[in-house]
Short mmCIF file of C-alpha atoms in Angstrom, two decimals:
data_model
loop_
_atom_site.label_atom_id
_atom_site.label_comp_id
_atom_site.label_asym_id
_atom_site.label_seq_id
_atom_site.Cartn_x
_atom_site.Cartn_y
_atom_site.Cartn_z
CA UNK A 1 -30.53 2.85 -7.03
CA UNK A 2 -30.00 5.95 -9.63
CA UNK A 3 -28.01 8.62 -8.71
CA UNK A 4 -28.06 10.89 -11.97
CA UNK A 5 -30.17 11.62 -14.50
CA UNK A 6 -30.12 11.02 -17.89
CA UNK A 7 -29.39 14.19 -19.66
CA UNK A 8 -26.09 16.01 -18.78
CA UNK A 9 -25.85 19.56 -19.37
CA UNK A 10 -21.85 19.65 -19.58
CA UNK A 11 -19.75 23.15 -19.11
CA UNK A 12 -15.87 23.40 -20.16
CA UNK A 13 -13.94 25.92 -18.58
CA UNK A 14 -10.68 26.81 -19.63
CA UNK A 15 -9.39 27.82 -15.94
CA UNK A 16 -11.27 27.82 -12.52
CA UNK A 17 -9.98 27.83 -8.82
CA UNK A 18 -11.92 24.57 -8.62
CA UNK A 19 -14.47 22.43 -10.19
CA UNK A 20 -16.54 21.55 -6.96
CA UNK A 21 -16.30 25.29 -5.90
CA UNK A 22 -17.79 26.35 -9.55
CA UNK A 23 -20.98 23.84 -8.57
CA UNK A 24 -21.90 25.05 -5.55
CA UNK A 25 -22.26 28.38 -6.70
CA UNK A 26 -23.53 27.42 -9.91
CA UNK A 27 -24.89 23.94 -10.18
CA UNK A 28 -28.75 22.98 -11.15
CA UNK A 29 -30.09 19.99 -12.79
CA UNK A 30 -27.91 16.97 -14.04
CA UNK A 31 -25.02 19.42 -14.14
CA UNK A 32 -21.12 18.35 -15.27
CA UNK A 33 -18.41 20.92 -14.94
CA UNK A 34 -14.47 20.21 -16.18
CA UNK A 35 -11.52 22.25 -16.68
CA UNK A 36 -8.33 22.60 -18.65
CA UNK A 37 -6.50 24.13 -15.31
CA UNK A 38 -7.26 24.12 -11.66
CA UNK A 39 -5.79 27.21 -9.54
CA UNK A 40 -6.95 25.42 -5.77
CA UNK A 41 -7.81 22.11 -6.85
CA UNK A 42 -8.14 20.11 -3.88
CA UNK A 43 -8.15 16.30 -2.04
CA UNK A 44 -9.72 15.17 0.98
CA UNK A 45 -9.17 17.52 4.07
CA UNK A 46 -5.86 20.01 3.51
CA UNK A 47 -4.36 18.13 0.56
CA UNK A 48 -3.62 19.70 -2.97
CA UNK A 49 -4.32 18.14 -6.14
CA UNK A 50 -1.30 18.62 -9.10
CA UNK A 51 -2.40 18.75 -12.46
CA UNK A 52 -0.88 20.23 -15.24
CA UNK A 53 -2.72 22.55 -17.54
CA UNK A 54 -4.62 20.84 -20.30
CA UNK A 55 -2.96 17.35 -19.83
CA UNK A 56 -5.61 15.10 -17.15
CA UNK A 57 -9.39 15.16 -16.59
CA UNK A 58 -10.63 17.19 -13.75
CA UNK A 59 -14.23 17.24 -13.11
CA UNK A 60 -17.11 17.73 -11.32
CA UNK A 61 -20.47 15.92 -11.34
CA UNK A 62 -23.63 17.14 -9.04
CA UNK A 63 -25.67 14.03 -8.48
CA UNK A 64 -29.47 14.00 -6.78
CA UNK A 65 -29.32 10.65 -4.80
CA UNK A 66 -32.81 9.35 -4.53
CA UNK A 67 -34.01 8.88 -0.78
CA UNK A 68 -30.74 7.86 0.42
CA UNK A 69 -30.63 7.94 4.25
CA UNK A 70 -27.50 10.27 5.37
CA UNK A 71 -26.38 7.14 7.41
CA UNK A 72 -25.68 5.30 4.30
CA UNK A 73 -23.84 8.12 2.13
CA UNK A 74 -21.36 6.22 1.94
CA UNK A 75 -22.82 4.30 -0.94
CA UNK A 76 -21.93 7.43 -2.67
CA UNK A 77 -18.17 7.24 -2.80
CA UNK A 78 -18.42 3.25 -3.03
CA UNK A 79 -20.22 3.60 -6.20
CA UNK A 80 -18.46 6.20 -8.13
CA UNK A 81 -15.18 4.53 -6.99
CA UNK A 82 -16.00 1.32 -8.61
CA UNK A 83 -17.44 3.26 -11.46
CA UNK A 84 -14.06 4.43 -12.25
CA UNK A 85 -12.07 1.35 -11.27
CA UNK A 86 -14.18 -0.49 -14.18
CA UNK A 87 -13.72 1.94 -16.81
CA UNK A 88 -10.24 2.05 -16.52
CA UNK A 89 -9.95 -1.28 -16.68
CA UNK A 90 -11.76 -1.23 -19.92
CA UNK A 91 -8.89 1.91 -20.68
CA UNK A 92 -6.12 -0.96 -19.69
CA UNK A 93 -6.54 -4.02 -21.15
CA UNK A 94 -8.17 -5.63 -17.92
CA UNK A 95 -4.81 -4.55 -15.68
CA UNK A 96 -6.14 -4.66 -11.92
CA UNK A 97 -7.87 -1.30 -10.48
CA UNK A 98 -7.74 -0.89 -6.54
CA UNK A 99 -9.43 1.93 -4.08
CA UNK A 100 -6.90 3.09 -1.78
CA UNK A 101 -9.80 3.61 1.31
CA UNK A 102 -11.44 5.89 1.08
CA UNK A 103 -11.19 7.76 -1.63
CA UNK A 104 -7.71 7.45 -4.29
CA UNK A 105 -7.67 4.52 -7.04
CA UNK A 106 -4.71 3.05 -7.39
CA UNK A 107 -2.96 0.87 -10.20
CA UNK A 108 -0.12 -0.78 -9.39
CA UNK A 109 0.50 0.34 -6.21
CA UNK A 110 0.69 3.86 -7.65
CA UNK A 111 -2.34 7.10 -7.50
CA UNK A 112 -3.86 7.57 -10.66
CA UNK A 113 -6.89 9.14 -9.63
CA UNK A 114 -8.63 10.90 -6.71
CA UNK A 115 -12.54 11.33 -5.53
CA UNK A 116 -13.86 14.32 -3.26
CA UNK A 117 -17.20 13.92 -2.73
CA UNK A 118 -19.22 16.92 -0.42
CA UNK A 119 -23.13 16.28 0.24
CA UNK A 120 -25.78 18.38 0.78
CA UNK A 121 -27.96 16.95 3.86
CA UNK A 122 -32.13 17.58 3.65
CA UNK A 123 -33.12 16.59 7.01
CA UNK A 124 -31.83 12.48 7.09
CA UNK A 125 -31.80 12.33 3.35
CA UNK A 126 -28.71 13.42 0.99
CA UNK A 127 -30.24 16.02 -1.03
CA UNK A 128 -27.71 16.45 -3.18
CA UNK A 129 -24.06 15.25 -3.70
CA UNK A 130 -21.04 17.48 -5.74
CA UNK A 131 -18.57 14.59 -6.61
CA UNK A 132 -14.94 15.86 -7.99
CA UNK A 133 -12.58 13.59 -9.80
CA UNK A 134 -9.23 14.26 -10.67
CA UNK A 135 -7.55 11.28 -13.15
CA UNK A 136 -4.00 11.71 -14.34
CA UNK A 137 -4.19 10.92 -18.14
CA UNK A 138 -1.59 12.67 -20.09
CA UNK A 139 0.75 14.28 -17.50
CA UNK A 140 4.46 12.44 -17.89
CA UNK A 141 6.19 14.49 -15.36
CA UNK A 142 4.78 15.27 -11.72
CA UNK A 143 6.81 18.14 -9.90
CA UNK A 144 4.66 17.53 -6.68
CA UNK A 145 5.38 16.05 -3.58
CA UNK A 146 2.87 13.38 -4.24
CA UNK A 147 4.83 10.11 -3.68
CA UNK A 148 3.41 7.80 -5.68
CA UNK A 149 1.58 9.31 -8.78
CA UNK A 150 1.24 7.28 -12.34
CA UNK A 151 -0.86 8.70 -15.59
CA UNK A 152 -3.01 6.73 -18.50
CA UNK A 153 0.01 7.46 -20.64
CA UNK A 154 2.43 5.76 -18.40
CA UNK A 155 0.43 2.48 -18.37
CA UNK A 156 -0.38 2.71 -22.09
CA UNK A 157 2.14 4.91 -23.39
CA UNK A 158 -0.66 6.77 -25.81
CA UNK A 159 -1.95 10.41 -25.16
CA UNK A 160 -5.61 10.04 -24.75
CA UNK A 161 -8.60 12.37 -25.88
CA UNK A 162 -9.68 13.57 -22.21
CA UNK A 163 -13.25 14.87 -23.33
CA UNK A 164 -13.85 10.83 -24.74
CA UNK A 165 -12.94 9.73 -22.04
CA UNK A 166 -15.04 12.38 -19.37
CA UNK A 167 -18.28 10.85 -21.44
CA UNK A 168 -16.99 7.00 -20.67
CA UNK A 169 -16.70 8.33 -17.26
CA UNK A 170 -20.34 9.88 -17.31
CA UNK A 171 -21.78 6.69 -18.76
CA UNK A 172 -20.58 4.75 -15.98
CA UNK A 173 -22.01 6.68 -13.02
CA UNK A 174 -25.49 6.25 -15.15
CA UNK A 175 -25.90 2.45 -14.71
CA UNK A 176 -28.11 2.06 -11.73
CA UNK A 177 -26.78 -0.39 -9.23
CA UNK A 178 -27.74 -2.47 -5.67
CA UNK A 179 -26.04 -1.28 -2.46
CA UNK A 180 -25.19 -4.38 -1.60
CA UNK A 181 -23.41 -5.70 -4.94
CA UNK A 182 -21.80 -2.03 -4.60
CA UNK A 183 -20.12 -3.05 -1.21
CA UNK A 184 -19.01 -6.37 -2.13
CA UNK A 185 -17.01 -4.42 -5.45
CA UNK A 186 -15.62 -1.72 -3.23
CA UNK A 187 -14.31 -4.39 -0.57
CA UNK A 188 -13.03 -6.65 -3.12
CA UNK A 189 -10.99 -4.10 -4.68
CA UNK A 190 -9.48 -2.70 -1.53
CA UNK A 191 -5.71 -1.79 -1.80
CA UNK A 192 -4.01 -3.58 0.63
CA UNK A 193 -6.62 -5.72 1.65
CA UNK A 194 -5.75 -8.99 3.42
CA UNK A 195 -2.11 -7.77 3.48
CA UNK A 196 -0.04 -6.72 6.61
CA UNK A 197 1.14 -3.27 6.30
CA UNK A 198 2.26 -0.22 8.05
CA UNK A 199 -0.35 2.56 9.36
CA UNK A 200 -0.38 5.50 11.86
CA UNK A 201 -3.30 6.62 14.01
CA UNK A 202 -3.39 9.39 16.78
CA UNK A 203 -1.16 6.73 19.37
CA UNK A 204 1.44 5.63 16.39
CA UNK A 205 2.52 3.45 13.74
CA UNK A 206 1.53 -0.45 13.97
CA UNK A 207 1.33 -3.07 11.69
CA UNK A 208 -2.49 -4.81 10.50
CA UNK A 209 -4.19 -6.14 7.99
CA UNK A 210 -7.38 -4.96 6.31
CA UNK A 211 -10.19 -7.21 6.44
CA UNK A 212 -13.44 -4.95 6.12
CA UNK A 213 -15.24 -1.92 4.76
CA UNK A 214 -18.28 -1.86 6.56
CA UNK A 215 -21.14 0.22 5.12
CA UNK A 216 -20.93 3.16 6.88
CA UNK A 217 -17.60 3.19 5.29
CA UNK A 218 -15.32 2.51 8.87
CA UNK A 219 -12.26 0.23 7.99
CA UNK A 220 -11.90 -2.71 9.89
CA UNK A 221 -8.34 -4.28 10.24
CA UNK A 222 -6.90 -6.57 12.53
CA UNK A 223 -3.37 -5.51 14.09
CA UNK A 224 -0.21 -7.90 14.56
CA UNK A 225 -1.77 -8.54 18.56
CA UNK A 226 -4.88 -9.57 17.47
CA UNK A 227 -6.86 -6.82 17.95
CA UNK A 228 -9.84 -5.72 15.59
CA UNK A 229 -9.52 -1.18 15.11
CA UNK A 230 -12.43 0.20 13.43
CA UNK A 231 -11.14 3.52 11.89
CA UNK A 232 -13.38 6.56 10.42
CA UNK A 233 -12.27 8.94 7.45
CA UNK A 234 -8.99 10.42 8.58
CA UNK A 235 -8.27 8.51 11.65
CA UNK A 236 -6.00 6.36 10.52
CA UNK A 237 -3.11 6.84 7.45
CA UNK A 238 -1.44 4.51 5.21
CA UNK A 239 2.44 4.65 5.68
CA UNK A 240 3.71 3.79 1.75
#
C-alpha cells in the first residue's frame, strides 16, 4: 500500500498557530508544511505540544491513502509510527525505538516524539489524511509539564540539521508497505508490552499487561485477575 506520492511540494514557515491547521486550509497535492515556531501546537485530544522556537522538527504531511476502508485507518498511524521508530534508529546507532499506544515514540522510557493524525472520510474510504509530527531534536531544556520528555541531542549529544533530517523523515513514509507486516512492527515495538504496569480507565487504576494491538487499533491487556480489557483511543491512560 502507498500512501504519498512521489513529489513533495515542501513550505517553511517561520511561525504558524499550527502545522495541521495551515493544511486544512491550505493543503493540495503531495503537500509538506514545517515550522520554526508553533503558537497552538497540539497532541491528541486537549494536550499541548512544547517546542522551542527553531530548535525540533514540527511538521505536517497530507497523505491520499489509496482505497483504504475507514475501518482500517488505523493502518495510518501504525505505519507512520514505525516509519519514524526506524529512522531514528538509523539517527541512534540502532538504540531501541518504542510506540507508546497510540500515538508518542518513546526511547528509553522517555517522549521524544508525538503523531496527530486527523482524516478526511469519503463515504467508507479515507480520502485524505493530515498527519502532524512533532520530534524533539535540539531542545536541551523543557519548561513544560511534560513528565518525561528527551531530545536527539540528549541521546547523541550533537545538534542536528532539522531540514536533513524532515527529508529522512519524508523518505520513510514513501516506501510502500503490507498491512499486515505493518501490524506485526507496531505490536512488536509496543512500550510496555508484555510488562505489568499501572493504568487508569473511567472505574480506576489497576495493574495489566499489554499483550495486543488489534487492527482496528483497540489495546488488548490482561489485568492482575485475569481478565482480558479491550480499550479504544482515550479510554484507558498510562500511569508513568
Amino acid at each position: 500500500m502507498y500512501l504519498c506520492g512521489v513529489n513533495w511540494n515542501i513550505i517553511h514557515l517561520d511561525e504558524i498557530d499550527s502545522t495541521n491547521c495551515w493544511l486544512k486550509e491550505h493543503g493540495e497535492g503531495d503537500m509538506v508544511v514545517w515550522a520554526d515556531f508553533q503558537t497552538a501546537g497540539r497532541g491528541c485530544g486537549t494536550n499541548t505540544w512544547e517546542s522551542e522556537r527553531g530548535k525540533n522538527l514540527l511538521f505536517s504531511v497530507l497523505l491520499h491513502p489509496q482505497n483504504l476502508h475507514a475501518s482500517r485507518q488505523f493502518s495510518i498511524p501504525a505505519m507512520v509510527s514505525v516509519a519514524l521508530c526506524e529512522i531514528l534508529e538509523k539517527r541512534l546507532n540502532g538504540q531501541r525505538v518504542e510506540i507508546k499506544w497510540p500515538n508518542d515514540i518513546y526511547v528509553n522510557g522517555r517522549k521524544i516524539a508525538g503523531i496527530l493524525i486527523e482524516n478526511t472520510l469519503q463515504g467508507n474510504t479515507v480520502k485524505n489524511s493530515i498527519v502532524g509530527i512533532g520530534l524533539n531534536v535540539n531542545q536541551k531544556d523543557f519548561k513544560g509539564d511534560a513528565p518525561n520528555p528527551v531530545s536527539l541531542f540528549h541521546l547523541t549529544g550533537q545538534e542536528i540539521n532539522r531540514e536533513t533530517l524532515l527529508h529522512e523523515c519524508l523518505h520513510g513514509l514513501k516506501v510502500p508497505f503490507k498491512e499486515e507486516n505493518i501490524f506485526l512492527s507496531f505490536k512488536e515495538r509496543c512500550f510496555l508490552k508484555g510488562k505489568e504496569a499501572v493504568y487508569e480507565d473511567s472505574y480506576g487504576r489497576f495493574k495489566a499487561t499489554i499483550t495486543n494491538v488489534e487492527p482496528d487499533g483497540r489495546l488488548v491487556m490482561t489485568d492482575e485477575d485475569g481478565q482480558e480489557r479491550r480499550y479504544a483511543f482515550k479510554e484507558v491512560k498510562f500511569i508513568l
